MMTF fields as JSON, N, C-alpha, C and O atoms, coordinates in Angstrom:
{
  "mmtfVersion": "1.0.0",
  "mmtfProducer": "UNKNOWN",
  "numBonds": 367,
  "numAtoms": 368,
  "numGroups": 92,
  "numChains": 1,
  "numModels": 1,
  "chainsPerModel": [1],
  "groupsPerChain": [92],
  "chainIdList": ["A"],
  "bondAtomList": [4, 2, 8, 6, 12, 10, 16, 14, 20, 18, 24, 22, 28, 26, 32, 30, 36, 34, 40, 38, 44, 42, 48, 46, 52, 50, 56, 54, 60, 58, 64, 62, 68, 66, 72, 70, 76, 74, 80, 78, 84, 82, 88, 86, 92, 90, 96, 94, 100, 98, 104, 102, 108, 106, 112, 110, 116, 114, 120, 118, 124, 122, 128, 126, 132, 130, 136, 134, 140, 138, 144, 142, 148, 146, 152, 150, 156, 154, 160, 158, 164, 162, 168, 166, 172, 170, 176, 174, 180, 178, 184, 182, 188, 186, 192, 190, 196, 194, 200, 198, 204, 202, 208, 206, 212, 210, 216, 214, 220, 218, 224, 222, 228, 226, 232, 230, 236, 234, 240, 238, 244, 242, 248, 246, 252, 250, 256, 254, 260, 258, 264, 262, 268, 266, 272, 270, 276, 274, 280, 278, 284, 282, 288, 286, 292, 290, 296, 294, 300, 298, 304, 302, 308, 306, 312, 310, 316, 314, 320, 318, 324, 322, 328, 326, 332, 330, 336, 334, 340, 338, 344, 342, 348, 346, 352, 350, 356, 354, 360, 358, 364, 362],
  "bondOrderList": [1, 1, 1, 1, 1, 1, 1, 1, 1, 1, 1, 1, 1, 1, 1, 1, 1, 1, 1, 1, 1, 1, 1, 1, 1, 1, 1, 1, 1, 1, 1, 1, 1, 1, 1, 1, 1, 1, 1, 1, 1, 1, 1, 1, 1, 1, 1, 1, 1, 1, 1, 1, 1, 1, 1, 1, 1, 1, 1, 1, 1, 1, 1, 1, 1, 1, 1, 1, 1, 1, 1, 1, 1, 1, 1, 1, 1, 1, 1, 1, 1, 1, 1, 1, 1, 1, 1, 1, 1, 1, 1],
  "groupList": [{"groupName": "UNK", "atomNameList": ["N", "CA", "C", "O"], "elementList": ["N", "C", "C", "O"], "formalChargeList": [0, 0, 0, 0], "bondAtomList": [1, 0, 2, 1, 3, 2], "bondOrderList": [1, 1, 2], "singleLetterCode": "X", "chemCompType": "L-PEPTIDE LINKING"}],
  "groupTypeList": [0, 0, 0, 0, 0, 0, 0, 0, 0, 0, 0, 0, 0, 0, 0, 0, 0, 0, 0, 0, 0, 0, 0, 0, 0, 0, 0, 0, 0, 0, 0, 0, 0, 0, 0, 0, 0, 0, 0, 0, 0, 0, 0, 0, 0, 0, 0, 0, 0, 0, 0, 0, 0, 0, 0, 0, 0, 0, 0, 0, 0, 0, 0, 0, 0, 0, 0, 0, 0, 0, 0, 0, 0, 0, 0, 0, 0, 0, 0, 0, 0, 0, 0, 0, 0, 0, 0, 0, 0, 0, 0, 0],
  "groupIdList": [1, 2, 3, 4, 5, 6, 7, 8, 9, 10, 11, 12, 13, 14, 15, 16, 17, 18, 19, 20, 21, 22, 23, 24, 25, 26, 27, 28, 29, 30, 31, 32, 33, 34, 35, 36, 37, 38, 39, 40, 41, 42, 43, 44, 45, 46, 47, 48, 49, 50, 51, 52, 53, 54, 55, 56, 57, 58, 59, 60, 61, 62, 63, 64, 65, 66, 67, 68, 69, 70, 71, 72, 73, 74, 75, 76, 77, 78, 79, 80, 81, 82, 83, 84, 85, 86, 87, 88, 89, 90, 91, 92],
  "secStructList": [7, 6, 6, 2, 2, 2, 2, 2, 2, 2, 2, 2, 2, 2, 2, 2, 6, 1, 6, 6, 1, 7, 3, 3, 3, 3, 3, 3, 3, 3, 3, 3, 3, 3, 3, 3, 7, 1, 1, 7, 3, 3, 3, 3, 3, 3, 3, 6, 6, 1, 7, 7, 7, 3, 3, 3, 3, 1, 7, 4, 4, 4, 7, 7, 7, 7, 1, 1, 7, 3, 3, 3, 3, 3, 3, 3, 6, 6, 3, 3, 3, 3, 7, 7, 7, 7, 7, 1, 7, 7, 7, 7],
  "xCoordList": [-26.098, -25.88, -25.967, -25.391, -26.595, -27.139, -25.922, -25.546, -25.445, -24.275, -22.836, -22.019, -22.492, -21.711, -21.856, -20.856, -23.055, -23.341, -22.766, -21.741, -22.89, -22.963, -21.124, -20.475, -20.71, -19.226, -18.598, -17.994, -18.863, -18.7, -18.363, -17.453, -19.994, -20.613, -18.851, -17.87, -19.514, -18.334, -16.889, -16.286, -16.594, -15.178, -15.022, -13.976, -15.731, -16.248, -15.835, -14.741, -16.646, -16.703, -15.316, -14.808, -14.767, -13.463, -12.001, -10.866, -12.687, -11.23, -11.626, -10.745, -12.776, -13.259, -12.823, -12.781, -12.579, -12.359, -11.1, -11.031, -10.247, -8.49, -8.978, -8.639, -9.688, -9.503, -9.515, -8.912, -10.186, -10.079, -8.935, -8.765, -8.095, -6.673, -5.784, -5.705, -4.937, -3.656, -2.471, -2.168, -1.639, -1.066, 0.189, 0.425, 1.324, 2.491, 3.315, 2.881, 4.866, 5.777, 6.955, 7.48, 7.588, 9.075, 9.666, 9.071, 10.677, 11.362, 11.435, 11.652, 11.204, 10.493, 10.902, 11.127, 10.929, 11.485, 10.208, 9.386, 10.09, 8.838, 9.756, 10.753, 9.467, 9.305, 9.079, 10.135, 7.677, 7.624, 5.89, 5.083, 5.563, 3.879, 3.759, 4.372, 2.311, 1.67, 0.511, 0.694, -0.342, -1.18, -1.782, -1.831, -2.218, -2.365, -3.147, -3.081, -4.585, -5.612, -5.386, -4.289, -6.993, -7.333, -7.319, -6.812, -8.14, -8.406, -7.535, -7.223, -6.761, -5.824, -4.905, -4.696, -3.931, -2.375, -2.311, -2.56, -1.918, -1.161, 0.214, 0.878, 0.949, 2.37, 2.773, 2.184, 3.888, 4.002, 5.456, 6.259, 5.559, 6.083, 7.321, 7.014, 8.493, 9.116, 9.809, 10.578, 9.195, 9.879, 11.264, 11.594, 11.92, 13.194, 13.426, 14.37, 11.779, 11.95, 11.645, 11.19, 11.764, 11.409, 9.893, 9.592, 9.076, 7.707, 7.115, 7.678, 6.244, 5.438, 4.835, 4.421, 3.928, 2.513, 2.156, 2.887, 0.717, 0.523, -0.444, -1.22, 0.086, -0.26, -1.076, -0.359, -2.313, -2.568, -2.47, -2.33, -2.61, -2.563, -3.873, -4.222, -4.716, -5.818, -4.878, -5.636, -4.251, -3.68, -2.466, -1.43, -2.739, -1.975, -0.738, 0.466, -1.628, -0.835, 0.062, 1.127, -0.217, 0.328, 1.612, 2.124, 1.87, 3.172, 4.325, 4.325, 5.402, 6.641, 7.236, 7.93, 7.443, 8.426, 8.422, 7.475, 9.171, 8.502, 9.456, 9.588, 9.865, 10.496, 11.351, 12.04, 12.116, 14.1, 14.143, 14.831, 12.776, 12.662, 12.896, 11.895, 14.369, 14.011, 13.822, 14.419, 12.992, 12.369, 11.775, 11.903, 11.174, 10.279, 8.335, 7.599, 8.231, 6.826, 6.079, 6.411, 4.713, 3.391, 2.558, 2.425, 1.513, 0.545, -0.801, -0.566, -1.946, -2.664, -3.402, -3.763, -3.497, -4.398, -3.899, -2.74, -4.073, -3.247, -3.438, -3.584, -3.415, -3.457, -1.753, -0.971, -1.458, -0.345, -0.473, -1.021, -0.143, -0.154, 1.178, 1.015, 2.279, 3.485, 4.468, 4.548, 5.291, 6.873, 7.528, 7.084, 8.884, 9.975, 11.44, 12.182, 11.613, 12.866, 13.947, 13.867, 15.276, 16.234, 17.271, 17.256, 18.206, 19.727, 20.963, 21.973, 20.557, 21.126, 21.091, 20.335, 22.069, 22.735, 21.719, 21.025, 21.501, 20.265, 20.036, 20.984, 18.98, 18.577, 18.962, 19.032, 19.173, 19.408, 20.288, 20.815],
  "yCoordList": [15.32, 14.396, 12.948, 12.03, 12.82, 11.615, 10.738, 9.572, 11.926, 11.746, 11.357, 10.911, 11.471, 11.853, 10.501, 9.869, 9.726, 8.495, 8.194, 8.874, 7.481, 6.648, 6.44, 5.427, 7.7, 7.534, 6.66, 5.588, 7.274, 6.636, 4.75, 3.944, 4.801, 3.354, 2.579, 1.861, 3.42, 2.375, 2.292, 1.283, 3.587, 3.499, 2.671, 2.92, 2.059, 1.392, 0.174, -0.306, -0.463, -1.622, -2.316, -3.401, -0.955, -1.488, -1.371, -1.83, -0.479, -0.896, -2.502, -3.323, -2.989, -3.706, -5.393, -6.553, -4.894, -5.977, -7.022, -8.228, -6.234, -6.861, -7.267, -8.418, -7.436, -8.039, -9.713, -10.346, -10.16, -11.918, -12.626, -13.845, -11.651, -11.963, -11.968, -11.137, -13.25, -13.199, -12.248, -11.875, -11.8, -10.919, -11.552, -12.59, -10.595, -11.109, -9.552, -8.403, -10.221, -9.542, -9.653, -10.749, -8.958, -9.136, -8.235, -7.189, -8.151, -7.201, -6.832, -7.556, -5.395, -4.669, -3.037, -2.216, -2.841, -1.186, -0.957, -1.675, 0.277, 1.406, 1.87, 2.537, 1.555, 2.126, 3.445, 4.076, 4.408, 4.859, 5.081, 4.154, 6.589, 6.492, 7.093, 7.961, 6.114, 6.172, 7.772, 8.847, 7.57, 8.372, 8.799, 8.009, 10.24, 10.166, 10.981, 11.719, 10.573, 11.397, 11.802, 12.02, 12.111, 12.742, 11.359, 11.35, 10.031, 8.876, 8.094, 7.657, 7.587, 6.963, 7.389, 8.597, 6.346, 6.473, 5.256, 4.125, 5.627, 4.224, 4.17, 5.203, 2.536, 2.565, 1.785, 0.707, 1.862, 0.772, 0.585, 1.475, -1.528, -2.115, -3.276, -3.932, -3.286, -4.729, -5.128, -4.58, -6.438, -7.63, -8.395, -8.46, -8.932, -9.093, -10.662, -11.126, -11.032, -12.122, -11.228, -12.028, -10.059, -9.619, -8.911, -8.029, -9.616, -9.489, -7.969, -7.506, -7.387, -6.053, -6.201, -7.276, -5.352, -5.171, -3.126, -2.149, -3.321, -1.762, -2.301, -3.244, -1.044, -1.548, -0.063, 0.935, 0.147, 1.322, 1.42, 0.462, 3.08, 2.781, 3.592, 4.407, 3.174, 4.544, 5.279, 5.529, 5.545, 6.677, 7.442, 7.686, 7.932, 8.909, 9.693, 9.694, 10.421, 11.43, 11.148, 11.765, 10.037, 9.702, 8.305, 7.527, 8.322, 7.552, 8.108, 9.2, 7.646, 7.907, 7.29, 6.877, 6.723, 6.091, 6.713, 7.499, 6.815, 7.936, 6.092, 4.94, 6.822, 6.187, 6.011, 6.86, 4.557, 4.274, 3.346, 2.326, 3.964, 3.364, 1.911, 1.227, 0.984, -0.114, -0.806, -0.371, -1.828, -2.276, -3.494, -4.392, -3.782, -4.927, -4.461, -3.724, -4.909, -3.961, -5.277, -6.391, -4.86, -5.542, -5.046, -3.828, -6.289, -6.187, -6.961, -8.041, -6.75, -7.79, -7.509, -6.373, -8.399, -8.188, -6.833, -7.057, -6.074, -4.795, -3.631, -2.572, -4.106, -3.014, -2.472, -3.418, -1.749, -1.668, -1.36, -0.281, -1.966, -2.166, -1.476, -0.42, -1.825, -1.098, -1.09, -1.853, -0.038, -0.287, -0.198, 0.504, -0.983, -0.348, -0.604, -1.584, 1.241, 1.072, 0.455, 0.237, 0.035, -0.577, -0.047, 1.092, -0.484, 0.44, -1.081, -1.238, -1.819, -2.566, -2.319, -1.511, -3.16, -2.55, -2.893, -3.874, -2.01, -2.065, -3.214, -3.998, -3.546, -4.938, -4.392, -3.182, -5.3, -5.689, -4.144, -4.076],
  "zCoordList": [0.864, 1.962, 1.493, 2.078, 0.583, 0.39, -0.633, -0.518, -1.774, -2.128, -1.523, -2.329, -0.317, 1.132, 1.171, 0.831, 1.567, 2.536, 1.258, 1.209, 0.111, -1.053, -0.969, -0.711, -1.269, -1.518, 0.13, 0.107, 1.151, 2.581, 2.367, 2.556, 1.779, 1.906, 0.655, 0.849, -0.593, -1.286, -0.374, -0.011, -0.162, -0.099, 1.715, 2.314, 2.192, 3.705, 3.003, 3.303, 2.0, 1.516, 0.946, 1.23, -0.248, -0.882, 0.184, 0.049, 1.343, 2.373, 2.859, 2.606, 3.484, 4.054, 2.93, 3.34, 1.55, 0.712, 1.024, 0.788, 1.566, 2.183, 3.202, 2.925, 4.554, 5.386, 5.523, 6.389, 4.666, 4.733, 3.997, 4.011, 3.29, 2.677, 3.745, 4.65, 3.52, 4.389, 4.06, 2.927, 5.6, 5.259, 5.331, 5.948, 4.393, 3.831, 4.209, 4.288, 4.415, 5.136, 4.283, 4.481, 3.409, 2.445, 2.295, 2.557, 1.955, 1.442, 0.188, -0.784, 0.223, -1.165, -1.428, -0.539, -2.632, -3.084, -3.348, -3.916, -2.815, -3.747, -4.823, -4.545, -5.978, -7.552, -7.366, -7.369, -7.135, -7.239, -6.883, -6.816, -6.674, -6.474, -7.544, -8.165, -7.734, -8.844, -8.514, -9.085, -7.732, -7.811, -6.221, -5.278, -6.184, -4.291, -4.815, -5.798, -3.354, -2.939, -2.097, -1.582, -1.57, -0.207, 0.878, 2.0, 0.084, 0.541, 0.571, 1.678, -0.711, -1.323, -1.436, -1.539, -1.451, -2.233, -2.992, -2.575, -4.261, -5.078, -5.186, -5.268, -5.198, -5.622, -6.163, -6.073, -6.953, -7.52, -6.643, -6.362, -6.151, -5.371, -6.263, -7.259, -5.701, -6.589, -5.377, -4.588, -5.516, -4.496, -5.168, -6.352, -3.989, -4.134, -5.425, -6.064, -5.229, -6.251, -7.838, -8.656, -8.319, -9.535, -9.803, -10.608, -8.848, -9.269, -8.677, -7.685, -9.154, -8.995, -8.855, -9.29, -8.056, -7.364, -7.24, -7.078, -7.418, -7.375, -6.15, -5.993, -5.273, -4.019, -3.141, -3.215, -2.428, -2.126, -0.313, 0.446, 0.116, 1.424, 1.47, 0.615, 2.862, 3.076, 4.008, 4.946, 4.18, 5.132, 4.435, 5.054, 2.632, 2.189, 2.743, 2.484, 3.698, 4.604, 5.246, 5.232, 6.028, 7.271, 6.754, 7.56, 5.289, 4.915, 4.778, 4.21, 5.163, 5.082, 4.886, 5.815, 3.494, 2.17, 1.285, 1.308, 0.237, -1.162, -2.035, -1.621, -3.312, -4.45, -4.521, -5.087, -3.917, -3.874, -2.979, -3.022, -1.429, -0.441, -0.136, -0.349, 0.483, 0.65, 2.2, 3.184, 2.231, 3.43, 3.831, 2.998, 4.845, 4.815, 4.647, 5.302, 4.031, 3.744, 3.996, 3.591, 4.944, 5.27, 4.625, 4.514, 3.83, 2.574, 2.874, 3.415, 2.703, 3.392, 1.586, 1.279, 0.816, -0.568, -1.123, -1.473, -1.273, -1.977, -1.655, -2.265, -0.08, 1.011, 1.695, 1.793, 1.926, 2.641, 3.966, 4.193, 4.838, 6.454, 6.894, 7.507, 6.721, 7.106, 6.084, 5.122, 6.43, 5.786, 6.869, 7.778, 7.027, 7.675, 7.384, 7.452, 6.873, 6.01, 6.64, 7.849, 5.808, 6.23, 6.116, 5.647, 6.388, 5.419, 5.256, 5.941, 4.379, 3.71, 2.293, 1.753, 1.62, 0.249, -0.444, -0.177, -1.541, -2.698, -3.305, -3.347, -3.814, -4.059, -5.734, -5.947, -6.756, -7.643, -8.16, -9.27]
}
């Protein structure tokens, strides 16, 4: 049990780390996912200016983008808040 609370507590804290970051709204391809939990998802992200970001969601399950995906994606610190795909012509 005591083990239980500990993991709780961190993983409370490192969601809790994105909230005082401002959030940002662009248009962006998922690359591809990097790595998925039970807790987590990782991905790797490229914005329309070139640049990458590995970016995670806490709600694994409950995403629906995979790798190709393009969209306007909401990020608050290297959290992912939303996607929503588009159907305009592929970026680069």
């Amino acid at each position: 049990a005591g083990f239980a609370i500990l993991v709780w507590t961190i993983f409370y804290f490192i969601k809790k780390s994105d909230k005082n970051k401002p959030v940002f709204a662009t248009r962006a391809k998922i690359l591809e996912k990097i790595t998925d939990t039970l807790f987590v998802g990782w991905y790797l992200v490229e914005f329309e200016n070139g640049e990458r970001l590995k970016l995670r969601t806490f709600e694994p399950r409950k995403v629906f983008f995979s790798a190709g995906d393009i969209g306007i994606l909401r990020y608050q610190g290297i959290t992912i808040l939303s996607f929503q795909k588009e159907n305009r012509p592929p970026m680069r």
